[in-house]
PDB file of C-alpha atoms in Angstrom:
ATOM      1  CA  UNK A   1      72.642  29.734  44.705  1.00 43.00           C
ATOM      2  CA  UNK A   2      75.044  32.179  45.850  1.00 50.00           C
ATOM      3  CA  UNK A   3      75.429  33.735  49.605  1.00 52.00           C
ATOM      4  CA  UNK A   4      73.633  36.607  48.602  1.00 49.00           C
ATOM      5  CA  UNK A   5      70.707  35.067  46.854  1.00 43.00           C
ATOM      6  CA  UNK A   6      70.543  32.815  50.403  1.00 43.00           C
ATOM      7  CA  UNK A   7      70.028  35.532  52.467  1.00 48.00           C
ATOM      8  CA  UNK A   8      67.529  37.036  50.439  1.00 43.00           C
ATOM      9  CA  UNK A   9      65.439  34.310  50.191  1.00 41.00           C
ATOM     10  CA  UNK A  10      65.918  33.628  53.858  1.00 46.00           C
ATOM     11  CA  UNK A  11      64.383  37.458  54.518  1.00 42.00           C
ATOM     12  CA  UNK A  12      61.282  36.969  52.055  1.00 42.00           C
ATOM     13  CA  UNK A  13      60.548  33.964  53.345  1.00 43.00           C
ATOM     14  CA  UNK A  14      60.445  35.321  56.463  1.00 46.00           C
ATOM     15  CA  UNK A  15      58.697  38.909  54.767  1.00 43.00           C
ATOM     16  CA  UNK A  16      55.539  36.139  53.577  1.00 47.00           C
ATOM     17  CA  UNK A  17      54.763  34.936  57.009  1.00 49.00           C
ATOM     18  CA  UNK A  18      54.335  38.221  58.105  1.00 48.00           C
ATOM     19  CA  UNK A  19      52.564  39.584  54.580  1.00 58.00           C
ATOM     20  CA  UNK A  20      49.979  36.189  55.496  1.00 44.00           C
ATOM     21  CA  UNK A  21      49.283  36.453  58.985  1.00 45.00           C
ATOM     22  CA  UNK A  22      48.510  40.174  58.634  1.00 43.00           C
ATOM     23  CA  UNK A  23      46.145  39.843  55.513  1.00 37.00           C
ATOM     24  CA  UNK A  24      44.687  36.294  57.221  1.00 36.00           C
ATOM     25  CA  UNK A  25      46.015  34.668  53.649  1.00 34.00           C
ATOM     26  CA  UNK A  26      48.002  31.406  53.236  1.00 34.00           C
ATOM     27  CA  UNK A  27      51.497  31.175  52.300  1.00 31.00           C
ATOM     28  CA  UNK A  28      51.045  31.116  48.444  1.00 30.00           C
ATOM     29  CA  UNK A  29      52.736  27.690  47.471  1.00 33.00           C
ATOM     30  CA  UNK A  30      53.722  29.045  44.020  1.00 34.00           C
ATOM     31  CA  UNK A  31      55.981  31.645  46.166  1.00 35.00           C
ATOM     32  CA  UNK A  32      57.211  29.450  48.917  1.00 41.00           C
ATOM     33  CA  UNK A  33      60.590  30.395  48.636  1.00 64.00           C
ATOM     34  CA  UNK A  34      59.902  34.305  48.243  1.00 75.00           C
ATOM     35  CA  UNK A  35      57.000  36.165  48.560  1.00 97.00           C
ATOM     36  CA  UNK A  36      56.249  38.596  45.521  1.00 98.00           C
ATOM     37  CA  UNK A  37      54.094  41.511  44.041  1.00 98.00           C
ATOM     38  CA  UNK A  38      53.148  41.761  41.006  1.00 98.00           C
ATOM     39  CA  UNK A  39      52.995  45.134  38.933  1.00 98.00           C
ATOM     40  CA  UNK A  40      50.977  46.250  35.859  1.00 98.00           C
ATOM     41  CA  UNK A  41      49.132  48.695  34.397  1.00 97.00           C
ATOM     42  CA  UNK A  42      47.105  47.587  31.393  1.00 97.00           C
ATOM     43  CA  UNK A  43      44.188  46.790  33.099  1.00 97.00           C
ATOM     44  CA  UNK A  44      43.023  45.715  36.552  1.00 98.00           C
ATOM     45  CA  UNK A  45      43.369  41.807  37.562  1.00 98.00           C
ATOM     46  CA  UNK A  46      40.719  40.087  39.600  1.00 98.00           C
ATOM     47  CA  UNK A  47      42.090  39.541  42.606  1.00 98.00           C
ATOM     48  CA  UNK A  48      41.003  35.704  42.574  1.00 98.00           C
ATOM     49  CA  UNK A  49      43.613  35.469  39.672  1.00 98.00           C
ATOM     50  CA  UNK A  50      46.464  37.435  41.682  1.00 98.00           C
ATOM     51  CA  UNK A  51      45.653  34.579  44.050  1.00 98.00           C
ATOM     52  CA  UNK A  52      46.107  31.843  41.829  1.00 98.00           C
ATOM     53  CA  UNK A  53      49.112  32.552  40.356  1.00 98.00           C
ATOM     54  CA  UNK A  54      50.844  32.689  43.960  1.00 97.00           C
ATOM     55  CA  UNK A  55      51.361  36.004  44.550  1.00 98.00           C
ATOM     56  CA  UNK A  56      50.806  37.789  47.930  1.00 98.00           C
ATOM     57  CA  UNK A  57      49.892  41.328  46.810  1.00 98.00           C
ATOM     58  CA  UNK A  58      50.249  44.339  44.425  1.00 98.00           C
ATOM     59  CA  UNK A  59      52.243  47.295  43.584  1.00 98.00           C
ATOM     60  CA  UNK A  60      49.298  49.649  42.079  1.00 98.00           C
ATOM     61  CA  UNK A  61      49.497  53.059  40.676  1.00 98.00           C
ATOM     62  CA  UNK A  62      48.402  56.378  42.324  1.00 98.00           C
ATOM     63  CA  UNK A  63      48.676  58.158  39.528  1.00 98.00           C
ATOM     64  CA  UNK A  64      47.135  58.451  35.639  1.00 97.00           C
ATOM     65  CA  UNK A  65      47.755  57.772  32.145  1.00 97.00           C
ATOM     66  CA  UNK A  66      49.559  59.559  30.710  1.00 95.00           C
ATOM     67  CA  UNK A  67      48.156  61.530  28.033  1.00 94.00           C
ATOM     68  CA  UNK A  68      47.157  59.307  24.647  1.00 93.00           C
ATOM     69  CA  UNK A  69      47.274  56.373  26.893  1.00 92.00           C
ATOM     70  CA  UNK A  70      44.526  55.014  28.824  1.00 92.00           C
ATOM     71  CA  UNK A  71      45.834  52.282  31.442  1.00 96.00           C
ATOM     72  CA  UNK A  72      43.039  50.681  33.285  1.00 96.00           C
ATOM     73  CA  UNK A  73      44.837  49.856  36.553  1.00 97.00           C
ATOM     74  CA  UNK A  74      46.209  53.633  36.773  1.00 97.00           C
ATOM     75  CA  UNK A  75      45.057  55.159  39.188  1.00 98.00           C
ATOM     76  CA  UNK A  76      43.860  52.124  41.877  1.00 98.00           C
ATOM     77  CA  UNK A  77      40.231  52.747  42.569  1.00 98.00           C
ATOM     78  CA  UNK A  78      38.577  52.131  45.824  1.00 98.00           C
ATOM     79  CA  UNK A  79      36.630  49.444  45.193  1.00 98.00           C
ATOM     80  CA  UNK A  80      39.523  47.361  42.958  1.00 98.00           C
ATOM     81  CA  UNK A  81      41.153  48.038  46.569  1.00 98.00           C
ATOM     82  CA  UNK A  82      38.401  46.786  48.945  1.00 98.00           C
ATOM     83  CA  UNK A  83      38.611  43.416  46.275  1.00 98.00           C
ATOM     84  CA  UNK A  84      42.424  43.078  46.836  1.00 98.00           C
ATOM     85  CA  UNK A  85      42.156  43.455  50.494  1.00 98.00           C
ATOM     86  CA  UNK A  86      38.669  41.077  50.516  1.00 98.00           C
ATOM     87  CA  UNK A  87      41.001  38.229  48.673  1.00 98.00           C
ATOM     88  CA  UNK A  88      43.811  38.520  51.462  1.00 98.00           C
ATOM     89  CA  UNK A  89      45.678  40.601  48.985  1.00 98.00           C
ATOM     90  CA  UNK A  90      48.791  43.311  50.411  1.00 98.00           C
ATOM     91  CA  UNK A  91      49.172  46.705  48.463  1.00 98.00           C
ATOM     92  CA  UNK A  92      51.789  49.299  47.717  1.00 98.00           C
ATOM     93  CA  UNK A  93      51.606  52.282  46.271  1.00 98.00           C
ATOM     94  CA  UNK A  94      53.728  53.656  43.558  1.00 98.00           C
ATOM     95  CA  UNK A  95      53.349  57.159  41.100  1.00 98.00           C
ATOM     96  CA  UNK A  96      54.537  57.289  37.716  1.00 98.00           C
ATOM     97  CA  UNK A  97      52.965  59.549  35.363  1.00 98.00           C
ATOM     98  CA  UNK A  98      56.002  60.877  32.397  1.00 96.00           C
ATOM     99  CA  UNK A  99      58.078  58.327  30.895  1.00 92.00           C
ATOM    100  CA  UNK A 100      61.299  58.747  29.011  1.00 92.00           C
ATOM    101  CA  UNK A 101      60.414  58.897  25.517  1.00 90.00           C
ATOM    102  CA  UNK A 102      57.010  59.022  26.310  1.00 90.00           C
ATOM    103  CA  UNK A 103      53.887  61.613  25.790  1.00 94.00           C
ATOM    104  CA  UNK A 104      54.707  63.241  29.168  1.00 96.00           C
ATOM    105  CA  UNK A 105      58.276  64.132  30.119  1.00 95.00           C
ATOM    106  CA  UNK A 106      59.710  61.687  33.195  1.00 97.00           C
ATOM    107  CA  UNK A 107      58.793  62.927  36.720  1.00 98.00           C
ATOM    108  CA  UNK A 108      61.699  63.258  38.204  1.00 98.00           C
ATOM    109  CA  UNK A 109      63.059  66.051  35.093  1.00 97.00           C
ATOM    110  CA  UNK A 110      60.191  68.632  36.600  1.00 96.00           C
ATOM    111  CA  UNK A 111      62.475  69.832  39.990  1.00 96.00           C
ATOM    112  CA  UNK A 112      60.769  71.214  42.837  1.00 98.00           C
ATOM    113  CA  UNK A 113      57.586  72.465  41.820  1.00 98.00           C
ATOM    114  CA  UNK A 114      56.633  68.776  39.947  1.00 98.00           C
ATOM    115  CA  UNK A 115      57.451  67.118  43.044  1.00 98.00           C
ATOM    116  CA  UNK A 116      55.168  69.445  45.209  1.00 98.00           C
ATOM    117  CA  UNK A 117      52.359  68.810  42.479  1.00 98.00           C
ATOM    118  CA  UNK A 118      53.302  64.943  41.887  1.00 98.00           C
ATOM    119  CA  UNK A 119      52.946  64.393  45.424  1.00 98.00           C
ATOM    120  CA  UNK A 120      49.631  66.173  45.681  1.00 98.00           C
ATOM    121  CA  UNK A 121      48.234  64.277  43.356  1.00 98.00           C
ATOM    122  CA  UNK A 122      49.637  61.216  44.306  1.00 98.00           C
ATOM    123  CA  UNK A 123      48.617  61.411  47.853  1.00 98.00           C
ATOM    124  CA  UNK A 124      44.950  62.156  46.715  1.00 98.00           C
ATOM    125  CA  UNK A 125      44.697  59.208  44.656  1.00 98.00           C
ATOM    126  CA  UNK A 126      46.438  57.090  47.558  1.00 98.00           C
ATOM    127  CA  UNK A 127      43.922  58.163  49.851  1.00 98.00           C
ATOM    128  CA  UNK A 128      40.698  57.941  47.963  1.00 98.00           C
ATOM    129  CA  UNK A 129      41.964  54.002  47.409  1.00 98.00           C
ATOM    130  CA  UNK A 130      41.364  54.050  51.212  1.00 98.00           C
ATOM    131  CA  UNK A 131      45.648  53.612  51.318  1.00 98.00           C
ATOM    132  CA  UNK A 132      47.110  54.062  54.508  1.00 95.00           C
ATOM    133  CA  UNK A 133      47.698  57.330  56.064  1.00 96.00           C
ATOM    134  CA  UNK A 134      51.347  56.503  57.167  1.00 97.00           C
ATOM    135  CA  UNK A 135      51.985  54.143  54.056  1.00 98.00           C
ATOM    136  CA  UNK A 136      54.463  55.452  51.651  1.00 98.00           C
ATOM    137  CA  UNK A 137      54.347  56.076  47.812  1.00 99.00           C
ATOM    138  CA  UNK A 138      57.066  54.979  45.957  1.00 99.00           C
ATOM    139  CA  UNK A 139      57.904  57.923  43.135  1.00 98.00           C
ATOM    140  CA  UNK A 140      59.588  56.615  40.107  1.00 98.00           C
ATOM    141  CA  UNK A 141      62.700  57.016  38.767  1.00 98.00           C
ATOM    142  CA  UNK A 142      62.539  55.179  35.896  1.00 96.00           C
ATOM    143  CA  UNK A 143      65.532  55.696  33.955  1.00 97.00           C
ATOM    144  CA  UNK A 144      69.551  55.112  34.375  1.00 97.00           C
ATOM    145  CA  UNK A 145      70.699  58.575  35.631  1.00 98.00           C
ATOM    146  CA  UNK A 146      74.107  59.849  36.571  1.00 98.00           C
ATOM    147  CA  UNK A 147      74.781  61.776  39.671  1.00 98.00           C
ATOM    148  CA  UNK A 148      74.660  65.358  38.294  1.00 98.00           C
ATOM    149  CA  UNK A 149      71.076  64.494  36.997  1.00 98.00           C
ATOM    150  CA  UNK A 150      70.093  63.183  40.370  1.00 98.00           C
ATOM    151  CA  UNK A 151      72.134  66.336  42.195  1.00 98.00           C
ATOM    152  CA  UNK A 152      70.226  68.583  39.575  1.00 98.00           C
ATOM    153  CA  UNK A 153      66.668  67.388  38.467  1.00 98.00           C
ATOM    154  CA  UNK A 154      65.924  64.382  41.103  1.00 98.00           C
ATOM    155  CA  UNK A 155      66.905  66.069  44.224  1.00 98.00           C
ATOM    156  CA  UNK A 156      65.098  69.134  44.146  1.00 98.00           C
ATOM    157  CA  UNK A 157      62.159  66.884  42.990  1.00 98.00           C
ATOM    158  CA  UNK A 158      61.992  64.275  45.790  1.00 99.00           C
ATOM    159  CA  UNK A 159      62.679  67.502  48.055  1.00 98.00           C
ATOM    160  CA  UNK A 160      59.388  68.853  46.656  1.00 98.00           C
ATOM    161  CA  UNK A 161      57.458  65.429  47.392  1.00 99.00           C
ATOM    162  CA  UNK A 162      59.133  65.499  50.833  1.00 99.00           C
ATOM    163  CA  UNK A 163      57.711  69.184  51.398  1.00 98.00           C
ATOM    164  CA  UNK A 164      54.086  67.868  50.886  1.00 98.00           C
ATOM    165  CA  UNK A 165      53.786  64.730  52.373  1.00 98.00           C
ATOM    166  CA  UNK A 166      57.254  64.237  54.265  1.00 98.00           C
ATOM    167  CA  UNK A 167      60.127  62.332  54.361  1.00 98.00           C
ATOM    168  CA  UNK A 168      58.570  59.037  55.952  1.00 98.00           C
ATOM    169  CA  UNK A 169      55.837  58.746  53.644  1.00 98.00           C
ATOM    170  CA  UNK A 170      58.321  59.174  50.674  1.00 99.00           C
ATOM    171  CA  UNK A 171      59.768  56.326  48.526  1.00 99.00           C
ATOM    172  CA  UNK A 172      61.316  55.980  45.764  1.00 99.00           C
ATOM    173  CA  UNK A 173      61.698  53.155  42.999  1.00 98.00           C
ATOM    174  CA  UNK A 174      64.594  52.732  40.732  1.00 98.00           C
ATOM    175  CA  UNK A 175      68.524  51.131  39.667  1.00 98.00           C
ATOM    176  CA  UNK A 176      70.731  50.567  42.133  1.00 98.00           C
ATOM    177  CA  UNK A 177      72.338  54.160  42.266  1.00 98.00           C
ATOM    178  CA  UNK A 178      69.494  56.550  42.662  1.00 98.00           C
ATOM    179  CA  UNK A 179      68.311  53.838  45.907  1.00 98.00           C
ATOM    180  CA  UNK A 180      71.802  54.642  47.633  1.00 98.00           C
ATOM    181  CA  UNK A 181      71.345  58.153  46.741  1.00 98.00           C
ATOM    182  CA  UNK A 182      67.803  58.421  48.200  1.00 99.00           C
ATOM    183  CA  UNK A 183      68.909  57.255  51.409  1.00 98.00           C
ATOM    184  CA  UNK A 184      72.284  58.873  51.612  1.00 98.00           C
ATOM    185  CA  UNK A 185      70.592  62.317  50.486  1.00 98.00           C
ATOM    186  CA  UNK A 186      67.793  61.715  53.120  1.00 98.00           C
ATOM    187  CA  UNK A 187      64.430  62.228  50.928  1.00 99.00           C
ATOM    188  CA  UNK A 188      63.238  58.479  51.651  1.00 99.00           C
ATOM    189  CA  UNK A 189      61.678  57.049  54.684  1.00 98.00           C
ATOM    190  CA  UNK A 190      62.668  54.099  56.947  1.00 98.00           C
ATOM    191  CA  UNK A 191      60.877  50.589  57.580  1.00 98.00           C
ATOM    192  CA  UNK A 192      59.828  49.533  60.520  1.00 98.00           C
ATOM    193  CA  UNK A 193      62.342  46.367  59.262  1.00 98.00           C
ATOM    194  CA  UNK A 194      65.259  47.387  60.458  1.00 98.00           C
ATOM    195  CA  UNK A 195      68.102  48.237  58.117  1.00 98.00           C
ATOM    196  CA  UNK A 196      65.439  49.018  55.479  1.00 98.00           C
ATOM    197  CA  UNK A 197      64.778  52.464  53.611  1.00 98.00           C
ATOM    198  CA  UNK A 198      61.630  53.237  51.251  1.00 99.00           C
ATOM    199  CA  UNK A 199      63.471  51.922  48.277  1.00 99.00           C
ATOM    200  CA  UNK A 200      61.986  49.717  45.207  1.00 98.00           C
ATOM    201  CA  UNK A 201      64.823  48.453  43.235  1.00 98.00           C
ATOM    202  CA  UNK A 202      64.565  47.497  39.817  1.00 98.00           C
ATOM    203  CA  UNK A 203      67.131  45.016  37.982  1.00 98.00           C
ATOM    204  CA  UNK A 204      67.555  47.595  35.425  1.00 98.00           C
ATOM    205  CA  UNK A 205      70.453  49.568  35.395  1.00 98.00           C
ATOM    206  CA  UNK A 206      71.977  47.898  38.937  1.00 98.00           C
ATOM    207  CA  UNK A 207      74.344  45.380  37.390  1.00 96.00           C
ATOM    208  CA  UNK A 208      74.029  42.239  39.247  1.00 96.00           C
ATOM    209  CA  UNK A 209      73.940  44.099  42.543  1.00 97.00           C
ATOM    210  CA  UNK A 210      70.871  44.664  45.396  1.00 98.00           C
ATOM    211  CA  UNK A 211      71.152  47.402  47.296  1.00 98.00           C
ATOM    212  CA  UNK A 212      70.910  46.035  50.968  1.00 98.00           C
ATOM    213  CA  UNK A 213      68.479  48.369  51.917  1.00 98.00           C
ATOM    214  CA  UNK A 214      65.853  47.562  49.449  1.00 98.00           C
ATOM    215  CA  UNK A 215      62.644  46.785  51.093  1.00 98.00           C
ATOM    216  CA  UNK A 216      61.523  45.586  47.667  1.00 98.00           C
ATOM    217  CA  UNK A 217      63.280  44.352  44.135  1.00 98.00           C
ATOM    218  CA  UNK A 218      61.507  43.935  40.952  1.00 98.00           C
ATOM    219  CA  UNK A 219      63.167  40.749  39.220  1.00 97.00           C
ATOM    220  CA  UNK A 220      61.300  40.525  36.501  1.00 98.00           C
ATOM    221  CA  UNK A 221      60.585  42.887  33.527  1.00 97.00           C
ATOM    222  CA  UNK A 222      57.819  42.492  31.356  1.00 97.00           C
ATOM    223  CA  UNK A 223      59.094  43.788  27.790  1.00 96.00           C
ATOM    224  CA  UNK A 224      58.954  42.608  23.734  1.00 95.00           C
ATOM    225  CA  UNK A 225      61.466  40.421  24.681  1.00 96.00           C
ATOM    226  CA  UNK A 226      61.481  39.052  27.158  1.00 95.00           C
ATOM    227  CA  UNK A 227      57.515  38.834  28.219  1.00 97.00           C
ATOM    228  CA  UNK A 228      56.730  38.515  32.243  1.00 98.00           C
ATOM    229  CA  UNK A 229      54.212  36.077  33.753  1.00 98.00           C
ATOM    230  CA  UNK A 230      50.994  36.289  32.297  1.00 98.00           C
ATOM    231  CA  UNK A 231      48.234  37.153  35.206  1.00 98.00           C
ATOM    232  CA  UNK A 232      44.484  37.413  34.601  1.00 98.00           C
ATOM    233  CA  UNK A 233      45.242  37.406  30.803  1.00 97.00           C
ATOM    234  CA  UNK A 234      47.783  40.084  30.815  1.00 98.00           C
ATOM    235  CA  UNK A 235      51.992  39.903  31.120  1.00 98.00           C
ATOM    236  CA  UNK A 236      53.255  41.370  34.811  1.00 98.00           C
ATOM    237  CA  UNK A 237      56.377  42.107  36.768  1.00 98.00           C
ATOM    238  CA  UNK A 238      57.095  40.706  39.357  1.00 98.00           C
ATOM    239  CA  UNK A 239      58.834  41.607  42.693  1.00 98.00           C
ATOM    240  CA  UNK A 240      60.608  39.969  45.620  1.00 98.00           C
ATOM    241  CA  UNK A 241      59.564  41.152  49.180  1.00 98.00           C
ATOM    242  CA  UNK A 242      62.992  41.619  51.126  1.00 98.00           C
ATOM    243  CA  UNK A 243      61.424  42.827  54.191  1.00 97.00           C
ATOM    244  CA  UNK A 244      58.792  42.138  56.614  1.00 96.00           C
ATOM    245  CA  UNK A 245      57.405  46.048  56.184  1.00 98.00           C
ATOM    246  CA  UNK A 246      57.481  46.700  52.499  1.00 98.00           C
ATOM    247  CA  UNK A 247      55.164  49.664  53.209  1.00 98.00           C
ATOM    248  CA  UNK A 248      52.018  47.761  52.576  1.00 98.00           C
ATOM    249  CA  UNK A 249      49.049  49.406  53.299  1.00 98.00           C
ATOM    250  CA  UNK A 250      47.523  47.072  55.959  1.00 97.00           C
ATOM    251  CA  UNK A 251      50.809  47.577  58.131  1.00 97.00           C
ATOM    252  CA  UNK A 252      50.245  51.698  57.890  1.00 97.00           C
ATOM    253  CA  UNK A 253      46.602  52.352  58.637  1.00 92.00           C
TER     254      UNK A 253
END
């Protein structure tokens, strides 16, 4: 294991004692050495099978299918919530509506004005899950940009979420590059952990490399080929915890 890796663990490890003492769970012994969240949206999981498989909570969706799609875990309903929580279970929010190649364009491509209305729908899902009023949503970015796409199209748009619901409550999920841009650009909020932004970070498109600031990193990506963890019947991601405030809910009431 490398230096890096080390120190990772050594923070989610730490990140899982915290995630269990505030949800009253136990330290899942299938994620001893790092605490993780699983994402999907095919359908919603029981929690009791979350559980069992060792992880400590969810990243669910505040947003909705897109259009000729119907996902069942998009958006997180209130009482799928109240089950999560019930089962000792942490959640984060995230929005992602438009894909690339997909029947809706991707979010980030609509500027100002889709960022005002992203994050006014967003927030209205987030709260009618009962999320918490000073948790943050994690907007996607869920393709490898340059930095003249993220000066032109991404900026203006996570400007528009800020303008809604504010900087603090404003995250953002994606490579390596757009995470470092967030933060540098100031339209992503801070955790309480300190050294840590608002910023999901995906293995795609980050070469080897985690961003230091990363309050959360999504190691593994369900695709054709090469299919995630199966949870509750259905293939997940799954995502390491790197700090002790990941924005879960239960930590922002």
């Amino acid at each position: 294991m490398s230096r890096r890796d080390a120190l990772r663990y050594a923070t989610a490890a730490s990140a899982l004692a915290v995630l269990s003492a505030a949800t009253g769970a136990r330290t899942p012994t299938a994620s001893a050495a790092a605490p993780t969240l699983i994402d999907y949206a095919m359908r919603q999981i029981p929690a009791q099978d979350i559980r069992a498989a060792g992880h400590s909570g969810v990243i669910n969706y505040v947003s909705t299918s897109r259009p000729g799609s119907s996902f069942g875990a998009k958006p997180i309903t209130l009482p799928y919530a109240k089950s999560l929580v019930a089962a000792g279970l942490v959640i984060v929010s995230n929005y992602q509506y438009g894909k690339p190649g997909g029947t809706a364009p991707s979010d980030f491509t609509r500027g100002y004005a889709g960022g005002v209305a992203d994050a006014r729908t967003g927030w209205a899902l987030h709260t009618a899950a009962g999320g918490g009023q000073s948790a943050p949503i994690f907007f996607s970015v869920d393709d490898d940009i340059d930095r003249e796409t993220w000066n032109r199209l991404a900026l203006p748009w996570f400007r528009g979420i800020n303008s809604v619901i504010g900087v603090q409550r404003t995250g953002i999920y994606a490579g390596i590059r757009p995470c470092q841009w967030a933060t540098a650009d100031g339209v992503i909020g801070r955790s309480r952990t300190p050294g840590k932004v608002w910023a999901w970070q995906t293995r795609s498109w980050s070469n080897g490399q985690i961003y230091p600031g990363a309050v959360l990193y999504q190691r593994i990506i369900d695709t054709a080929s090469n299919p995630g963890p199966v949870v509750g019947g259905i293939r997940v991601d799954v995502n390491d915890v790197l700090a002790q405030d990941c924005g879960q809910w239960n930590l922002h009431p």
